[in-house]
Amino acid sequence: MCLSTVYKNVMEPAAIAMKNVMSIECRDGKVILTDLMERQVEIIGTLESANLVDGYVIVREA
């Protein structure tokens, strides 16, 4: 299973938006994150980069 930590704008601990993310959807100018417990977080912005081998994603807030 490949889970990721999602960061807002920069990859640093203070910018973590969600851990254990299993699903990412981009819709209507939002990035919708879903974790293992089916909790969701919506961030207004765009997907900037994703490294699934290292398990991180960066979302650029609008």
PDB file as gemmi writes it, atoms N, CA and C in Angstrom:
CRYST1    1.000    1.000    1.000  90.00  90.00  90.00 P 1                      
ATOM      1  N   MET A   1       0.853  -1.177   0.000  1.00  0.00           N  
ATOM      2  CA  MET A   1       0.000   0.000   0.000  1.00  0.00           C  
ATOM      3  C   MET A   1       0.895   1.235   0.000  1.00  0.00           C  
ATOM      4  N   CYS A   2       0.526   2.219  -0.778  1.00  0.00           N  
ATOM      5  CA  CYS A   2       1.324   3.433  -0.915  1.00  0.00           C  
ATOM      6  C   CYS A   2       0.555   4.608  -0.323  1.00  0.00           C  
ATOM      7  N   LEU A   3       0.970   5.073   0.844  1.00  0.00           N  
ATOM      8  CA  LEU A   3       0.326   6.209   1.502  1.00  0.00           C  
ATOM      9  C   LEU A   3       1.279   7.387   1.467  1.00  0.00           C  
ATOM     10  N   SER A   4       0.719   8.591   1.499  1.00  0.00           N  
ATOM     11  CA  SER A   4       1.544   9.786   1.402  1.00  0.00           C  
ATOM     12  C   SER A   4       1.172  10.808   2.461  1.00  0.00           C  
ATOM     13  N   THR A   5       2.116  11.691   2.718  1.00  0.00           N  
ATOM     14  CA  THR A   5       1.881  12.868   3.539  1.00  0.00           C  
ATOM     15  C   THR A   5       1.744  14.040   2.581  1.00  0.00           C  
ATOM     16  N   VAL A   6       0.712  14.850   2.778  1.00  0.00           N  
ATOM     17  CA  VAL A   6       0.471  15.999   1.906  1.00  0.00           C  
ATOM     18  C   VAL A   6       0.821  17.276   2.660  1.00  0.00           C  
ATOM     19  N   TYR A   7       1.595  18.126   1.982  1.00  0.00           N  
ATOM     20  CA  TYR A   7       2.048  19.399   2.540  1.00  0.00           C  
ATOM     21  C   TYR A   7       1.421  20.551   1.769  1.00  0.00           C  
ATOM     22  N   LYS A   8       1.182  21.664   2.466  1.00  0.00           N  
ATOM     23  CA  LYS A   8       0.720  22.894   1.815  1.00  0.00           C  
ATOM     24  C   LYS A   8       1.928  23.761   1.505  1.00  0.00           C  
ATOM     25  N   ASN A   9       2.185  23.994   0.245  1.00  0.00           N  
ATOM     26  CA  ASN A   9       3.193  24.919  -0.278  1.00  0.00           C  
ATOM     27  C   ASN A   9       4.643  24.492  -0.103  1.00  0.00           C  
ATOM     28  N   VAL A  10       5.045  24.022   1.075  1.00  0.00           N  
ATOM     29  CA  VAL A  10       6.442  23.631   1.319  1.00  0.00           C  
ATOM     30  C   VAL A  10       6.474  22.339   2.117  1.00  0.00           C  
ATOM     31  N   MET A  11       7.554  21.594   1.955  1.00  0.00           N  
ATOM     32  CA  MET A  11       7.679  20.327   2.661  1.00  0.00           C  
ATOM     33  C   MET A  11       8.399  20.542   3.992  1.00  0.00           C  
ATOM     34  N   GLU A  12       7.607  20.895   5.001  1.00  0.00           N  
ATOM     35  CA  GLU A  12       8.126  21.045   6.354  1.00  0.00           C  
ATOM     36  C   GLU A  12       7.021  20.648   7.338  1.00  0.00           C  
ATOM     37  N   PRO A  13       7.387  20.200   8.533  1.00  0.00           N  
ATOM     38  CA  PRO A  13       6.391  19.673   9.473  1.00  0.00           C  
ATOM     39  C   PRO A  13       5.222  20.623   9.766  1.00  0.00           C  
ATOM     40  N   ALA A  14       5.458  21.895   9.830  1.00  0.00           N  
ATOM     41  CA  ALA A  14       4.389  22.862  10.135  1.00  0.00           C  
ATOM     42  C   ALA A  14       3.378  22.980   9.000  1.00  0.00           C  
ATOM     43  N   ALA A  15       3.721  22.505   7.822  1.00  0.00           N  
ATOM     44  CA  ALA A  15       2.852  22.653   6.643  1.00  0.00           C  
ATOM     45  C   ALA A  15       2.102  21.359   6.289  1.00  0.00           C  
ATOM     46  N   ILE A  16       2.106  20.371   7.176  1.00  0.00           N  
ATOM     47  CA  ILE A  16       1.409  19.120   6.883  1.00  0.00           C  
ATOM     48  C   ILE A  16      -0.097  19.363   6.862  1.00  0.00           C  
ATOM     49  N   ALA A  17      -0.725  18.981   5.751  1.00  0.00           N  
ATOM     50  CA  ALA A  17      -2.179  19.095   5.625  1.00  0.00           C  
ATOM     51  C   ALA A  17      -2.859  17.812   6.080  1.00  0.00           C  
ATOM     52  N   MET A  18      -2.246  16.660   5.751  1.00  0.00           N  
ATOM     53  CA  MET A  18      -2.828  15.371   6.135  1.00  0.00           C  
ATOM     54  C   MET A  18      -1.781  14.273   5.957  1.00  0.00           C  
ATOM     55  N   LYS A  19      -1.810  13.294   6.858  1.00  0.00           N  
ATOM     56  CA  LYS A  19      -0.941  12.124   6.756  1.00  0.00           C  
ATOM     57  C   LYS A  19      -1.767  10.918   6.340  1.00  0.00           C  
ATOM     58  N   ASN A  20      -1.080   9.882   5.917  1.00  0.00           N  
ATOM     59  CA  ASN A  20      -1.711   8.610   5.527  1.00  0.00           C  
ATOM     60  C   ASN A  20      -2.777   8.791   4.446  1.00  0.00           C  
ATOM     61  N   VAL A  21      -2.470   9.647   3.474  1.00  0.00           N  
ATOM     62  CA  VAL A  21      -3.408   9.919   2.380  1.00  0.00           C  
ATOM     63  C   VAL A  21      -3.386   8.752   1.404  1.00  0.00           C  
ATOM     64  N   MET A  22      -4.587   8.241   1.105  1.00  0.00           N  
ATOM     65  CA  MET A  22      -4.689   7.119   0.171  1.00  0.00           C  
ATOM     66  C   MET A  22      -5.295   7.533  -1.159  1.00  0.00           C  
ATOM     67  N   SER A  23      -5.950   8.724  -1.197  1.00  0.00           N  
ATOM     68  CA  SER A  23      -6.623   9.159  -2.412  1.00  0.00           C  
ATOM     69  C   SER A  23      -6.544  10.673  -2.538  1.00  0.00           C  
ATOM     70  N   ILE A  24      -6.286  11.137  -3.768  1.00  0.00           N  
ATOM     71  CA  ILE A  24      -6.243  12.574  -4.070  1.00  0.00           C  
ATOM     72  C   ILE A  24      -7.084  12.807  -5.309  1.00  0.00           C  
ATOM     73  N   GLU A  25      -7.982  13.773  -5.218  1.00  0.00           N  
ATOM     74  CA  GLU A  25      -8.840  14.132  -6.355  1.00  0.00           C  
ATOM     75  C   GLU A  25      -8.764  15.641  -6.560  1.00  0.00           C  
ATOM     76  N   CYS A  26      -8.632  16.060  -7.803  1.00  0.00           N  
ATOM     77  CA  CYS A  26      -8.626  17.486  -8.136  1.00  0.00           C  
ATOM     78  C   CYS A  26      -9.931  17.808  -8.856  1.00  0.00           C  
ATOM     79  N   ARG A  27     -10.704  18.738  -8.248  1.00  0.00           N  
ATOM     80  CA  ARG A  27     -12.019  19.054  -8.811  1.00  0.00           C  
ATOM     81  C   ARG A  27     -12.392  20.495  -8.464  1.00  0.00           C  
ATOM     82  N   ASP A  28     -12.838  21.245  -9.466  1.00  0.00           N  
ATOM     83  CA  ASP A  28     -13.365  22.603  -9.271  1.00  0.00           C  
ATOM     84  C   ASP A  28     -12.415  23.508  -8.497  1.00  0.00           C  
ATOM     85  N   GLY A  29     -11.126  23.448  -8.816  1.00  0.00           N  
ATOM     86  CA  GLY A  29     -10.149  24.312  -8.166  1.00  0.00           C  
ATOM     87  C   GLY A  29      -9.778  23.886  -6.757  1.00  0.00           C  
ATOM     88  N   LYS A  30     -10.142  22.652  -6.387  1.00  0.00           N  
ATOM     89  CA  LYS A  30      -9.833  22.129  -5.058  1.00  0.00           C  
ATOM     90  C   LYS A  30      -9.066  20.824  -5.189  1.00  0.00           C  
ATOM     91  N   VAL A  31      -8.250  20.562  -4.201  1.00  0.00           N  
ATOM     92  CA  VAL A  31      -7.583  19.273  -4.077  1.00  0.00           C  
ATOM     93  C   VAL A  31      -8.226  18.593  -2.873  1.00  0.00           C  
ATOM     94  N   ILE A  32      -8.826  17.431  -3.104  1.00  0.00           N  
ATOM     95  CA  ILE A  32      -9.556  16.724  -2.055  1.00  0.00           C  
ATOM     96  C   ILE A  32      -8.739  15.509  -1.640  1.00  0.00           C  
ATOM     97  N   LEU A  33      -8.366  15.475  -0.354  1.00  0.00           N  
ATOM     98  CA  LEU A  33      -7.533  14.415   0.200  1.00  0.00           C  
ATOM     99  C   LEU A  33      -8.392  13.488   1.050  1.00  0.00           C  
ATOM    100  N   THR A  34      -8.143  12.189   0.945  1.00  0.00           N  
ATOM    101  CA  THR A  34      -8.836  11.210   1.772  1.00  0.00           C  
ATOM    102  C   THR A  34      -7.794  10.312   2.424  1.00  0.00           C  
ATOM    103  N   ASP A  35      -7.900  10.141   3.751  1.00  0.00           N  
ATOM    104  CA  ASP A  35      -6.940   9.293   4.450  1.00  0.00           C  
ATOM    105  C   ASP A  35      -7.506   7.894   4.685  1.00  0.00           C  
ATOM    106  N   LEU A  36      -6.739   7.063   5.367  1.00  0.00           N  
ATOM    107  CA  LEU A  36      -7.128   5.675   5.615  1.00  0.00           C  
ATOM    108  C   LEU A  36      -8.426   5.534   6.390  1.00  0.00           C  
ATOM    109  N   MET A  37      -8.742   6.513   7.218  1.00  0.00           N  
ATOM    110  CA  MET A  37      -9.956   6.469   8.038  1.00  0.00           C  
ATOM    111  C   MET A  37     -11.143   7.106   7.321  1.00  0.00           C  
ATOM    112  N   GLU A  38     -10.972   7.397   6.018  1.00  0.00           N  
ATOM    113  CA  GLU A  38     -12.012   8.010   5.171  1.00  0.00           C  
ATOM    114  C   GLU A  38     -12.310   9.470   5.531  1.00  0.00           C  
ATOM    115  N   ARG A  39     -11.425  10.110   6.310  1.00  0.00           N  
ATOM    116  CA  ARG A  39     -11.580  11.547   6.586  1.00  0.00           C  
ATOM    117  C   ARG A  39     -11.134  12.310   5.348  1.00  0.00           C  
ATOM    118  N   GLN A  40     -11.766  13.458   5.123  1.00  0.00           N  
ATOM    119  CA  GLN A  40     -11.417  14.260   3.946  1.00  0.00           C  
ATOM    120  C   GLN A  40     -11.023  15.669   4.352  1.00  0.00           C  
ATOM    121  N   VAL A  41     -10.083  16.205   3.589  1.00  0.00           N  
ATOM    122  CA  VAL A  41      -9.653  17.593   3.706  1.00  0.00           C  
ATOM    123  C   VAL A  41      -9.693  18.181   2.308  1.00  0.00           C  
ATOM    124  N   GLU A  42     -10.278  19.370   2.178  1.00  0.00           N  
ATOM    125  CA  GLU A  42     -10.294  20.082   0.892  1.00  0.00           C  
ATOM    126  C   GLU A  42      -9.380  21.287   0.989  1.00  0.00           C  
ATOM    127  N   ILE A  43      -8.525  21.429  -0.002  1.00  0.00           N  
ATOM    128  CA  ILE A  43      -7.620  22.575  -0.079  1.00  0.00           C  
ATOM    129  C   ILE A  43      -7.899  23.286  -1.388  1.00  0.00           C  
ATOM    130  N   ILE A  44      -8.152  24.583  -1.316  1.00  0.00           N  
ATOM    131  CA  ILE A  44      -8.338  25.373  -2.532  1.00  0.00           C  
ATOM    132  C   ILE A  44      -6.953  25.626  -3.106  1.00  0.00           C  
ATOM    133  N   GLY A  45      -6.709  25.079  -4.278  1.00  0.00           N  
ATOM    134  CA  GLY A  45      -5.404  25.214  -4.901  1.00  0.00           C  
ATOM    135  C   GLY A  45      -5.190  24.148  -5.959  1.00  0.00           C  
ATOM    136  N   THR A  46      -3.915  23.861  -6.231  1.00  0.00           N  
ATOM    137  CA  THR A  46      -3.560  22.905  -7.280  1.00  0.00           C  
ATOM    138  C   THR A  46      -2.479  21.952  -6.790  1.00  0.00           C  
ATOM    139  N   LEU A  47      -2.434  20.793  -7.411  1.00  0.00           N  
ATOM    140  CA  LEU A  47      -1.398  19.816  -7.120  1.00  0.00           C  
ATOM    141  C   LEU A  47      -0.102  20.294  -7.760  1.00  0.00           C  
ATOM    142  N   GLU A  48       0.930  20.487  -6.953  1.00  0.00           N  
ATOM    143  CA  GLU A  48       2.204  20.980  -7.478  1.00  0.00           C  
ATOM    144  C   GLU A  48       3.143  19.834  -7.835  1.00  0.00           C  
ATOM    145  N   SER A  49       3.311  18.885  -6.921  1.00  0.00           N  
ATOM    146  CA  SER A  49       4.186  17.752  -7.211  1.00  0.00           C  
ATOM    147  C   SER A  49       3.822  16.579  -6.311  1.00  0.00           C  
ATOM    148  N   ALA A  50       4.203  15.388  -6.779  1.00  0.00           N  
ATOM    149  CA  ALA A  50       3.954  14.172  -6.007  1.00  0.00           C  
ATOM    150  C   ALA A  50       5.117  13.217  -6.206  1.00  0.00           C  
ATOM    151  N   ASN A  51       5.619  12.692  -5.116  1.00  0.00           N  
ATOM    152  CA  ASN A  51       6.655  11.669  -5.159  1.00  0.00           C  
ATOM    153  C   ASN A  51       6.120  10.481  -4.375  1.00  0.00           C  
ATOM    154  N   LEU A  52       5.558   9.514  -5.069  1.00  0.00           N  
ATOM    155  CA  LEU A  52       4.915   8.396  -4.407  1.00  0.00           C  
ATOM    156  C   LEU A  52       5.910   7.373  -3.891  1.00  0.00           C  
ATOM    157  N   VAL A  53       7.124   7.371  -4.409  1.00  0.00           N  
ATOM    158  CA  VAL A  53       8.163   6.487  -3.888  1.00  0.00           C  
ATOM    159  C   VAL A  53       8.574   6.947  -2.492  1.00  0.00           C  
ATOM    160  N   ASP A  54       8.763   8.252  -2.332  1.00  0.00           N  
ATOM    161  CA  ASP A  54       9.148   8.814  -1.035  1.00  0.00           C  
ATOM    162  C   ASP A  54       7.938   9.162  -0.174  1.00  0.00           C  
ATOM    163  N   GLY A  55       6.744   9.098  -0.735  1.00  0.00           N  
ATOM    164  CA  GLY A  55       5.523   9.268   0.042  1.00  0.00           C  
ATOM    165  C   GLY A  55       5.171  10.686   0.422  1.00  0.00           C  
ATOM    166  N   TYR A  56       5.402  11.630  -0.499  1.00  0.00           N  
ATOM    167  CA  TYR A  56       4.979  13.006  -0.204  1.00  0.00           C  
ATOM    168  C   TYR A  56       4.341  13.665  -1.418  1.00  0.00           C  
ATOM    169  N   VAL A  57       3.461  14.607  -1.129  1.00  0.00           N  
ATOM    170  CA  VAL A  57       2.763  15.392  -2.148  1.00  0.00           C  
ATOM    171  C   VAL A  57       2.758  16.839  -1.677  1.00  0.00           C  
ATOM    172  N   ILE A  58       2.947  17.768  -2.618  1.00  0.00           N  
ATOM    173  CA  ILE A  58       2.878  19.196  -2.288  1.00  0.00           C  
ATOM    174  C   ILE A  58       1.728  19.809  -3.052  1.00  0.00           C  
ATOM    175  N   VAL A  59       0.861  20.508  -2.309  1.00  0.00           N  
ATOM    176  CA  VAL A  59      -0.287  21.206  -2.885  1.00  0.00           C  
ATOM    177  C   VAL A  59      -0.034  22.703  -2.754  1.00  0.00           C  
ATOM    178  N   ARG A  60      -0.196  23.441  -3.850  1.00  0.00           N  
ATOM    179  CA  ARG A  60      -0.018  24.900  -3.846  1.00  0.00           C  
ATOM    180  C   ARG A  60      -1.368  25.527  -3.549  1.00  0.00           C  
ATOM    181  N   GLU A  61      -1.469  26.206  -2.397  1.00  0.00           N  
ATOM    182  CA  GLU A  61      -2.723  26.883  -2.039  1.00  0.00           C  
ATOM    183  C   GLU A  61      -2.947  28.087  -2.932  1.00  0.00           C  
ATOM    184  N   ALA A  62      -4.211  28.340  -3.271  1.00  0.00           N  
ATOM    185  CA  ALA A  62      -4.569  29.496  -4.113  1.00  0.00           C  
ATOM    186  C   ALA A  62      -4.531  30.760  -3.281  1.00  0.00           C  
TER     187      ALA A  62                                                      
END                                                                             
